CSV table of C-alpha atoms (C1' of nucleotides) in Angstrom, one decimal:
chain,number,residue,atom,x,y,z
A,15,UNK,CA,0.0,0.0,0.0
A,16,UNK,CA,1.3,3.5,-0.8
A,17,UNK,CA,1.5,4.1,2.9
A,18,UNK,CA,5.0,4.4,4.5
A,19,UNK,CA,5.3,4.8,8.2
A,20,UNK,CA,6.5,1.5,9.7
A,21,UNK,CA,4.6,-0.8,12.1
A,22,UNK,CA,6.2,-1.9,15.3
A,23,UNK,CA,7.8,-5.3,15.8
A,24,UNK,CA,9.3,-5.7,12.4
A,25,UNK,CA,6.5,-4.9,9.9
A,26,UNK,CA,6.1,-1.6,8.3
A,27,UNK,CA,3.1,0.5,7.8
A,28,UNK,CA,4.4,3.5,6.0
A,29,UNK,CA,5.7,2.4,2.8
A,30,UNK,CA,4.0,2.4,-0.6
A,31,UNK,CA,1.3,-0.2,0.0
A,32,UNK,CA,2.2,-3.3,-2.1
A,33,UNK,CA,5.2,-1.1,-2.8
A,34,UNK,CA,7.0,-1.2,-6.0
A,35,UNK,CA,10.7,-0.5,-5.6
A,36,UNK,CA,11.7,3.1,-6.3
A,37,UNK,CA,14.5,5.3,-5.2
A,38,UNK,CA,14.1,5.9,-1.5
A,39,UNK,CA,11.4,8.4,-0.6
A,40,UNK,CA,9.7,8.7,-4.0
A,41,UNK,CA,6.4,7.4,-5.3
A,42,UNK,CA,3.9,9.5,-7.2
A,43,UNK,CA,3.7,12.9,-5.4
A,44,UNK,CA,3.9,11.5,-1.9
A,45,UNK,CA,7.3,11.6,-0.2
A,46,UNK,CA,7.3,8.1,1.4
A,47,UNK,CA,9.7,7.3,4.1
A,48,UNK,CA,13.2,6.2,3.3
A,49,UNK,CA,14.3,2.8,4.4
A,50,UNK,CA,16.2,4.3,7.4
A,51,UNK,CA,13.2,6.3,8.4
A,52,UNK,CA,10.9,3.3,8.1
A,53,UNK,CA,13.1,1.2,10.3
A,54,UNK,CA,13.3,4.0,12.8
A,55,UNK,CA,9.5,4.6,12.8
A,56,UNK,CA,8.8,1.0,13.6
A,57,UNK,CA,10.7,1.4,16.8
A,58,UNK,CA,9.3,4.8,17.6
A,59,UNK,CA,5.8,3.5,17.4
A,60,UNK,CA,6.7,0.6,19.6
A,61,UNK,CA,8.0,3.1,22.2
A,62,UNK,CA,4.9,5.3,21.8
A,63,UNK,CA,2.6,2.4,22.5
A,64,UNK,CA,4.5,0.2,25.0
A,65,UNK,CA,6.5,2.6,27.2
A,66,UNK,CA,3.4,4.4,28.4
A,67,UNK,CA,1.7,1.1,29.1
A,68,UNK,CA,4.6,0.0,31.3
A,69,UNK,CA,4.9,3.3,33.1
A,70,UNK,CA,1.2,3.1,33.8
A,71,UNK,CA,1.2,-0.6,34.8
A,72,UNK,CA,4.2,-0.3,37.1
A,73,UNK,CA,2.8,2.8,38.8
A,74,UNK,CA,-0.6,1.3,39.3
A,75,UNK,CA,0.9,-1.9,40.8
A,76,UNK,CA,3.3,-0.2,43.2
A,77,UNK,CA,1.3,2.9,44.0
A,78,UNK,CA,-2.4,2.7,42.9
A,79,UNK,CA,-1.8,5.7,40.7
A,80,UNK,CA,-2.0,6.1,36.9
A,81,UNK,CA,1.0,7.7,35.2
A,82,UNK,CA,-1.1,10.7,34.3
A,83,UNK,CA,-2.3,11.1,37.9
A,84,UNK,CA,1.3,11.0,39.0
A,85,UNK,CA,2.2,13.6,36.4
A,86,UNK,CA,-0.5,15.9,37.7
A,87,UNK,CA,0.4,15.6,41.3
A,88,UNK,CA,4.0,16.1,40.6
A,89,UNK,CA,3.5,19.2,38.5
A,90,UNK,CA,1.5,20.7,41.3
A,91,UNK,CA,4.2,19.8,43.8
A,92,UNK,CA,6.8,21.6,41.8
A,93,UNK,CA,4.9,24.9,41.6
A,94,UNK,CA,5.1,27.8,44.2
A,95,UNK,CA,2.6,27.3,47.0
A,96,UNK,CA,1.6,23.9,45.5
A,97,UNK,CA,-1.2,25.7,43.9
A,98,UNK,CA,-1.9,26.3,40.2
A,99,UNK,CA,-4.7,27.4,37.9
A,100,UNK,CA,-6.4,24.6,35.9
A,101,UNK,CA,-5.5,26.0,32.5
A,102,UNK,CA,-1.8,26.3,33.4
A,103,UNK,CA,-1.8,22.8,34.9
A,104,UNK,CA,-3.4,21.4,31.7
A,105,UNK,CA,-0.5,22.8,29.7
A,106,UNK,CA,2.2,21.5,32.1
A,107,UNK,CA,0.6,18.1,32.2
A,108,UNK,CA,0.0,17.8,28.4
A,109,UNK,CA,-3.7,17.5,29.0
A,110,UNK,CA,-6.9,18.7,27.5
A,111,UNK,CA,-9.0,20.9,29.9
A,112,UNK,CA,-11.7,18.1,30.0
A,113,UNK,CA,-9.3,15.3,30.8
A,114,UNK,CA,-7.7,17.3,33.5
A,115,UNK,CA,-11.1,18.3,35.0
A,116,UNK,CA,-12.1,14.7,35.3
A,117,UNK,CA,-8.8,13.6,36.8
A,118,UNK,CA,-8.8,16.5,39.3
A,119,UNK,CA,-12.3,15.5,40.4
A,120,UNK,CA,-11.1,12.0,41.1
A,121,UNK,CA,-8.0,13.2,42.9
A,122,UNK,CA,-10.2,15.5,44.9
A,123,UNK,CA,-12.5,12.6,45.8
A,124,UNK,CA,-9.5,10.8,47.3
A,125,UNK,CA,-8.5,14.0,49.3
A,126,UNK,CA,-5.2,14.4,47.4
A,127,UNK,CA,-6.0,17.9,45.9
A,128,UNK,CA,-8.4,20.7,46.7
A,129,UNK,CA,-10.1,23.2,44.4
A,130,UNK,CA,-10.1,26.9,45.3
A,131,UNK,CA,-11.3,30.1,43.7
A,132,UNK,CA,-8.9,32.7,42.5
A,133,UNK,CA,-9.3,36.0,44.3
A,134,UNK,CA,-8.3,38.0,41.2
A,135,UNK,CA,-10.4,36.3,38.6
A,136,UNK,CA,-13.6,34.5,39.4
A,137,UNK,CA,-13.3,32.3,36.3
A,138,UNK,CA,-10.0,30.8,37.3
A,139,UNK,CA,-10.0,27.7,39.5
A,140,UNK,CA,-6.9,26.8,41.4
A,141,UNK,CA,-5.8,23.3,42.3
A,142,UNK,CA,-3.9,22.8,45.5
A,143,UNK,CA,-2.0,19.7,46.6
A,144,UNK,CA,-3.1,18.5,50.1
A,145,UNK,CA,-0.7,17.2,52.7
A,146,UNK,CA,-2.1,13.8,52.1
A,147,UNK,CA,-1.6,14.1,48.3
A,148,UNK,CA,2.0,15.2,49.0
A,149,UNK,CA,2.5,12.0,51.0
A,150,UNK,CA,1.1,9.8,48.3
A,151,UNK,CA,3.4,11.5,45.7
A,152,UNK,CA,6.4,11.2,48.0
A,153,UNK,CA,5.6,7.5,48.6
A,154,UNK,CA,5.2,6.8,44.9
A,155,UNK,CA,8.2,8.6,43.6
A,156,UNK,CA,11.1,6.2,44.4
A,157,UNK,CA,9.5,3.2,42.6
A,158,UNK,CA,8.5,5.3,39.6
A,159,UNK,CA,12.0,6.8,39.2
A,160,UNK,CA,13.3,3.3,39.4
A,161,UNK,CA,11.1,2.3,36.5
A,162,UNK,CA,12.2,5.3,34.5
A,163,UNK,CA,15.8,4.6,35.2
A,164,UNK,CA,15.4,0.9,34.3
A,165,UNK,CA,13.5,1.4,31.1
A,166,UNK,CA,15.1,4.5,29.8
A,167,UNK,CA,18.2,6.2,31.3
A,168,UNK,CA,20.1,3.1,32.4
A,169,UNK,CA,20.4,2.1,28.7
A,170,UNK,CA,21.4,5.5,27.4
A,171,UNK,CA,24.8,7.3,27.5
A,172,UNK,CA,24.9,10.9,28.5
A,173,UNK,CA,25.3,11.9,24.9
A,174,UNK,CA,22.2,9.9,24.0
A,175,UNK,CA,20.2,11.5,26.7
A,176,UNK,CA,21.0,14.8,25.2
A,177,UNK,CA,20.2,13.5,21.6
A,178,UNK,CA,16.9,12.2,22.9
A,179,UNK,CA,16.0,15.5,24.5
A,180,UNK,CA,16.8,17.5,21.3
A,181,UNK,CA,14.8,15.1,19.1
A,182,UNK,CA,11.8,15.2,21.4
A,183,UNK,CA,12.0,18.9,21.7
A,184,UNK,CA,11.9,19.3,17.9
A,185,UNK,CA,9.0,17.0,17.6
A,186,UNK,CA,7.0,18.9,20.3
A,187,UNK,CA,7.6,22.1,18.5
A,188,UNK,CA,6.0,20.6,15.4
A,189,UNK,CA,3.1,19.1,17.4
A,190,UNK,CA,2.5,22.6,18.9
A,191,UNK,CA,2.5,24.2,15.5
A,192,UNK,CA,-0.6,22.3,14.7
A,193,UNK,CA,-2.0,24.4,17.5
A,194,UNK,CA,-4.0,21.8,19.3
A,195,UNK,CA,-2.7,22.9,22.6
A,196,UNK,CA,-1.1,26.3,22.8
A,197,UNK,CA,2.7,26.2,22.8
A,198,UNK,CA,4.3,25.4,26.1
A,199,UNK,CA,6.3,28.3,27.8
A,200,UNK,CA,9.4,26.2,27.8
A,201,UNK,CA,11.1,26.7,31.1
A,202,UNK,CA,14.8,25.7,31.6
A,203,UNK,CA,16.7,23.3,29.4
A,204,UNK,CA,19.1,24.6,26.8
B,16,UNK,CA,9.0,15.3,46.7
B,17,UNK,CA,11.5,12.5,46.4
B,18,UNK,CA,10.2,11.7,43.0
B,19,UNK,CA,12.4,12.6,40.0
B,20,UNK,CA,11.1,12.0,36.5
B,21,UNK,CA,10.2,15.4,34.9
B,22,UNK,CA,6.7,16.5,33.9
B,23,UNK,CA,6.1,17.8,30.4
B,24,UNK,CA,5.9,21.5,29.5
B,25,UNK,CA,8.5,22.8,31.9
B,26,UNK,CA,7.8,21.2,35.2
B,27,UNK,CA,9.4,18.2,36.6
B,28,UNK,CA,8.0,15.2,38.3
B,29,UNK,CA,11.0,13.0,38.9
B,30,UNK,CA,13.2,14.9,41.3
B,31,UNK,CA,13.4,14.6,45.1
B,32,UNK,CA,10.0,16.0,46.0
B,33,UNK,CA,10.5,19.3,47.8
B,34,UNK,CA,14.1,18.4,46.7
B,35,UNK,CA,17.0,19.6,48.7
B,36,UNK,CA,20.0,20.2,46.5
B,37,UNK,CA,22.5,17.4,46.4
B,38,UNK,CA,25.1,16.1,43.9
B,39,UNK,CA,23.1,15.1,40.8
B,40,UNK,CA,21.4,11.7,41.1
B,41,UNK,CA,21.8,11.1,44.8
B,42,UNK,CA,19.3,11.2,47.6
B,43,UNK,CA,18.9,8.5,50.2
B,44,UNK,CA,19.2,5.2,48.5
B,45,UNK,CA,17.2,6.2,45.4
B,46,UNK,CA,19.1,7.2,42.3
B,47,UNK,CA,17.2,10.3,41.3
B,48,UNK,CA,17.5,11.7,37.8
B,49,UNK,CA,20.3,14.0,37.0
B,50,UNK,CA,19.4,17.5,35.8
B,51,UNK,CA,20.1,16.5,32.2
B,52,UNK,CA,18.0,13.4,32.6
B,53,UNK,CA,15.1,15.4,34.1
B,54,UNK,CA,15.1,17.9,31.3
B,55,UNK,CA,15.1,15.2,28.8
B,56,UNK,CA,12.4,13.3,30.5
B,57,UNK,CA,10.1,16.3,30.5
B,58,UNK,CA,10.2,16.3,26.7
B,59,UNK,CA,10.0,12.6,26.4
B,60,UNK,CA,6.8,12.5,28.4
B,61,UNK,CA,5.4,15.3,26.2
B,62,UNK,CA,6.1,13.2,23.1
B,63,UNK,CA,4.7,10.1,24.6
B,64,UNK,CA,1.4,11.9,25.4
B,65,UNK,CA,1.0,14.3,22.5
B,66,UNK,CA,2.5,12.6,19.5
B,67,UNK,CA,0.1,9.7,19.7
B,68,UNK,CA,-2.8,12.1,20.2
B,69,UNK,CA,-1.9,14.0,17.0
B,70,UNK,CA,-1.4,10.8,15.0
B,71,UNK,CA,-4.8,9.6,16.1
B,72,UNK,CA,-6.5,12.9,15.5
B,73,UNK,CA,-5.1,13.5,12.1
B,74,UNK,CA,-5.9,10.0,11.0
B,75,UNK,CA,-9.5,10.1,12.3
B,76,UNK,CA,-10.1,13.4,10.6
B,77,UNK,CA,-8.6,12.5,7.2
B,78,UNK,CA,-9.5,8.8,7.1
B,79,UNK,CA,-12.0,7.8,9.8
B,80,UNK,CA,-9.4,5.5,11.2
B,81,UNK,CA,-7.6,5.4,14.6
B,82,UNK,CA,-3.8,5.1,14.6
B,83,UNK,CA,-4.0,1.7,16.0
B,84,UNK,CA,-6.5,0.5,13.4
B,85,UNK,CA,-4.2,1.9,10.7
B,86,UNK,CA,-1.3,0.0,12.3
B,87,UNK,CA,-3.2,-3.3,12.3
B,88,UNK,CA,-4.3,-2.9,8.7
B,89,UNK,CA,-0.8,-2.0,7.5
B,90,UNK,CA,0.8,-4.8,9.4
B,91,UNK,CA,-1.5,-7.3,7.6
B,92,UNK,CA,-0.9,-5.6,4.3
B,93,UNK,CA,2.9,-6.2,4.6
B,94,UNK,CA,2.6,-9.9,5.4
B,95,UNK,CA,2.6,-12.7,2.8
B,96,UNK,CA,-0.9,-13.5,1.5
B,97,UNK,CA,-2.2,-10.6,3.6
B,98,UNK,CA,-3.1,-13.2,6.2
B,99,UNK,CA,-1.6,-13.6,9.7
B,100,UNK,CA,-2.4,-15.4,13.0
B,101,UNK,CA,-3.9,-13.3,15.7
B,102,UNK,CA,-1.0,-13.9,18.1
B,103,UNK,CA,1.6,-12.9,15.6
B,104,UNK,CA,-0.4,-9.9,14.6
B,105,UNK,CA,-0.6,-8.9,18.3
B,106,UNK,CA,3.1,-8.9,18.6
B,107,UNK,CA,3.7,-7.0,15.4
B,108,UNK,CA,1.1,-4.3,16.3
B,109,UNK,CA,2.3,-3.9,19.9
B,110,UNK,CA,-1.0,-5.1,21.2
B,111,UNK,CA,-2.5,-7.3,23.9
B,112,UNK,CA,-4.5,-10.3,22.6
B,113,UNK,CA,-7.6,-8.7,24.0
B,114,UNK,CA,-7.2,-5.3,22.5
B,115,UNK,CA,-6.5,-6.9,19.1
B,116,UNK,CA,-9.5,-9.1,19.3
B,117,UNK,CA,-11.8,-6.2,19.9
B,118,UNK,CA,-10.3,-4.2,17.1
B,119,UNK,CA,-10.4,-7.0,14.6
B,120,UNK,CA,-14.1,-7.4,15.5
B,121,UNK,CA,-14.7,-3.8,14.6
B,122,UNK,CA,-12.7,-4.0,11.4
B,123,UNK,CA,-14.5,-7.1,10.5
B,124,UNK,CA,-17.8,-5.4,11.0
B,125,UNK,CA,-16.8,-2.8,8.5
B,126,UNK,CA,-15.8,-5.5,6.1
B,127,UNK,CA,-12.1,-4.5,6.1
B,128,UNK,CA,-10.7,-7.8,7.4
B,129,UNK,CA,-12.0,-11.4,7.6
B,130,UNK,CA,-11.3,-14.1,10.1
B,131,UNK,CA,-10.4,-17.6,9.0
B,132,UNK,CA,-9.5,-20.9,10.7
B,133,UNK,CA,-6.0,-22.3,10.4
B,134,UNK,CA,-5.9,-25.7,8.6
B,135,UNK,CA,-3.0,-26.9,10.6
B,136,UNK,CA,-4.0,-25.8,14.1
B,137,UNK,CA,-7.7,-25.4,15.1
B,138,UNK,CA,-6.8,-23.0,17.9
B,139,UNK,CA,-5.2,-20.5,15.5
B,140,UNK,CA,-7.3,-17.8,14.0
B,141,UNK,CA,-6.1,-16.0,10.9
B,142,UNK,CA,-6.9,-12.5,10.0
B,143,UNK,CA,-7.0,-11.6,6.3
B,144,UNK,CA,-7.2,-8.1,4.7
B,145,UNK,CA,-10.1,-7.8,2.3
B,146,UNK,CA,-9.9,-5.9,-1.0
B,147,UNK,CA,-12.0,-3.2,0.6
B,148,UNK,CA,-9.7,-3.0,3.6
B,149,UNK,CA,-6.8,-2.7,1.3
B,150,UNK,CA,-8.5,0.2,-0.5
B,151,UNK,CA,-9.1,2.0,2.8
B,152,UNK,CA,-5.5,1.6,3.8
B,153,UNK,CA,-4.2,2.7,0.4
B,154,UNK,CA,-6.5,5.8,0.6
B,155,UNK,CA,-5.3,6.7,4.2
B,156,UNK,CA,-1.6,6.2,3.6
B,157,UNK,CA,-0.6,9.4,1.9
B,158,UNK,CA,-2.1,11.7,4.5
B,159,UNK,CA,-0.7,9.7,7.3
B,160,UNK,CA,2.8,9.6,5.9
B,161,UNK,CA,2.4,13.3,5.5
B,162,UNK,CA,1.7,13.7,9.2
B,163,UNK,CA,4.6,11.5,10.2
B,164,UNK,CA,6.9,13.5,7.9
B,165,UNK,CA,5.6,16.8,9.2
B,166,UNK,CA,5.8,16.0,12.9
B,167,UNK,CA,8.9,13.8,13.0
B,168,UNK,CA,11.2,13.3,10.0
B,169,UNK,CA,11.1,16.7,8.5
B,170,UNK,CA,12.7,18.1,11.7
B,171,UNK,CA,15.4,15.4,12.0
B,172,UNK,CA,18.7,15.0,10.2
B,173,UNK,CA,19.8,11.6,8.9
B,174,UNK,CA,22.0,11.2,11.9
B,175,UNK,CA,19.3,12.0,14.3
B,176,UNK,CA,17.0,9.5,12.7
B,177,UNK,CA,19.6,6.8,13.3
B,178,UNK,CA,20.1,8.1,16.9
B,179,UNK,CA,16.3,8.0,17.5
B,180,UNK,CA,16.1,4.4,16.2
B,181,UNK,CA,19.0,3.2,18.4
B,182,UNK,CA,17.5,4.9,21.5
B,183,UNK,CA,14.0,3.5,20.9
B,184,UNK,CA,15.4,0.1,20.2
B,185,UNK,CA,17.3,0.1,23.5
B,186,UNK,CA,14.2,1.2,25.4
B,187,UNK,CA,12.1,-1.5,23.8
B,188,UNK,CA,14.6,-4.2,24.7
B,189,UNK,CA,14.2,-3.1,28.3
B,190,UNK,CA,10.4,-3.0,28.1
B,191,UNK,CA,10.5,-6.5,26.7
B,192,UNK,CA,12.7,-7.7,29.5
B,193,UNK,CA,9.8,-7.0,31.9
B,194,UNK,CA,8.2,-9.8,29.9
B,195,UNK,CA,4.8,-8.2,29.5
B,196,UNK,CA,4.8,-9.1,25.8
B,197,UNK,CA,7.2,-11.7,24.6
B,198,UNK,CA,10.2,-10.2,22.8
B,199,UNK,CA,9.6,-9.2,19.3
B,200,UNK,CA,11.3,-11.2,16.5
B,201,UNK,CA,13.1,-8.1,15.2
B,202,UNK,CA,13.1,-8.3,11.5
B,203,UNK,CA,15.4,-6.0,9.5
B,204,UNK,CA,16.9,-2.9,11.0
B,205,UNK,CA,20.6,-2.7,11.8
C,26,DG,C1',-18.8,37.2,23.1
C,27,DA,C1',-14.5,35.2,24.7
C,28,DA,C1',-12.0,32.8,28.4
C,29,DG,C1',-11.9,29.4,32.1
C,30,DA,C1',-13.8,25.3,33.4
C,31,DT,C1',-17.2,21.5,33.9
C,32,DT,C1',-20.5,17.9,32.5
C,33,DG,C1',-22.4,13.6,30.5
C,34,DA,C1',-22.7,10.5,26.9
C,35,DA,C1',-20.1,7.6,23.8
C,36,DC,C1',-16.2,5.1,22.7
C,37,DG,C1',-12.1,2.4,23.3
C,38,DG,C1',-8.9,-0.3,26.3
C,39,DT,C1',-7.9,-3.3,30.3
C,40,DC,C1',-8.5,-7.0,33.2
C,41,DA,C1',-10.2,-11.3,34.7
C,42,DA,C1',-12.9,-15.0,33.4
C,43,DT,C1',-14.1,-18.2,29.8
C,44,DC,C1',-14.0,-21.2,25.8
C,45,DT,C1',-11.9,-24.3,22.5
C,46,DT,C1',-8.3,-27.0,20.6
C,47,DC,C1',-4.0,-29.0,21.2
D,28,DG,C1',-3.2,-28.3,31.4
D,29,DA,C1',-1.3,-25.1,28.3
D,30,DA,C1',-1.9,-22.2,24.1
D,31,DG,C1',-4.7,-19.4,21.2
D,32,DA,C1',-8.4,-16.5,21.3
D,33,DT,C1',-12.7,-14.2,22.8
D,34,DT,C1',-16.1,-11.9,25.9
D,35,DG,C1',-18.2,-8.6,29.0
D,36,DA,C1',-17.9,-5.5,32.7
D,37,DC,C1',-15.4,-1.6,34.4
D,38,DC,C1',-12.9,2.6,33.9
D,39,DG,C1',-10.7,6.5,31.7
D,40,DT,C1',-10.7,9.7,27.6
D,41,DT,C1',-12.8,12.4,24.1
D,42,DC,C1',-16.1,15.3,22.1
D,43,DA,C1',-19.7,18.5,22.1
D,44,DA,C1',-22.6,21.1,24.8
D,45,DT,C1',-23.1,23.9,28.9
D,46,DC,C1',-22.2,27.1,32.6
D,47,DT,C1',-20.1,31.1,34.7
D,48,DT,C1',-17.4,35.2,34.9
D,49,DC,C1',-14.9,38.6,32.6
DNA sequence: GAAGATTGAACGGTCAATCTTC
DNA sequence: GAAGATTGACCGTTCAATCTTC
């Protein structure tokens, strides 16, 4: 099929479907993937599907917490006063407003965060980490970092870590251009 | 919080929670992330969450197909006879047996694939791509490849593509070690 | 009317249980 | 009993509609 984007595990899904052989990256007016790109994409897709699954599974097993819930709690924990507006939290946690709202409701139900009104703007809702939520995060952190180390950083050299960051940063800039979410402020790094 | 794994968008979720400053990567008996790792992880998590979302959204909009459905169809299309056992398809598509079964049922309902019995082993169910399914895949491919190019390969040099592949390959090897899915056969690449 | 946020229905994935064939 | 595969219930995400405050 005139497709060309590489499936995971050894097949490919982004190559001219039922592809005739042509010079790399050419077929009609579509710029198909080159062989090197195809092989890379297969592994990229594998990571996109399976790494989040493992992060989630390990976190749920060790801490009764989804990866996204962990992300939300940790983002709040890193912010001054442990309190942040929903909209900003959504950006920092890579979330849609809707998804975040649902999750915060659940976390609030467990007593891990509280909602509060902004004094300066009645439309803005603030989310605050409770002492209990902080404890939960503190308890979950070591195991999670262990997983991240084991699955990612333990197998990468310092140079590769930097390469990985640069590559991901570039991709995110493109994803942001599609203006689904507004571009992220980009604190630190570089 | 003694956490240390970097949230997306500029915050961090994998650093000693309420972290005191210590030499990079040390705090009690947990090996927290170094500053370089933390910054990288923030962007990695961003990609893990937002890239799949965009791939899915673009594919649904242009082709009424989820990214995972595309993946499944394309994997079958690349296999001899356009026919493959469920178990092997699950591995190639990074899927659990259950998820694959549900998806194949949906695809079958739309007439894009067919199920068939194996002649040699009655337990094995084969999935075959129909002519209609092939057409759907062929029609969806150009736009999808366009998205993949735009979001990923257009912003990477040839060297970075190779770096990306190596990094993802290493991570996948680790993810496989956790023996959730059996290790993938690993055709081609290298 | 736009920005910030929430709601509920629909959809898709996960998990545990089940079924069949070896 | 193990391997291959499926099922249904539960849960989380998405999307569109809604609500409130500016």
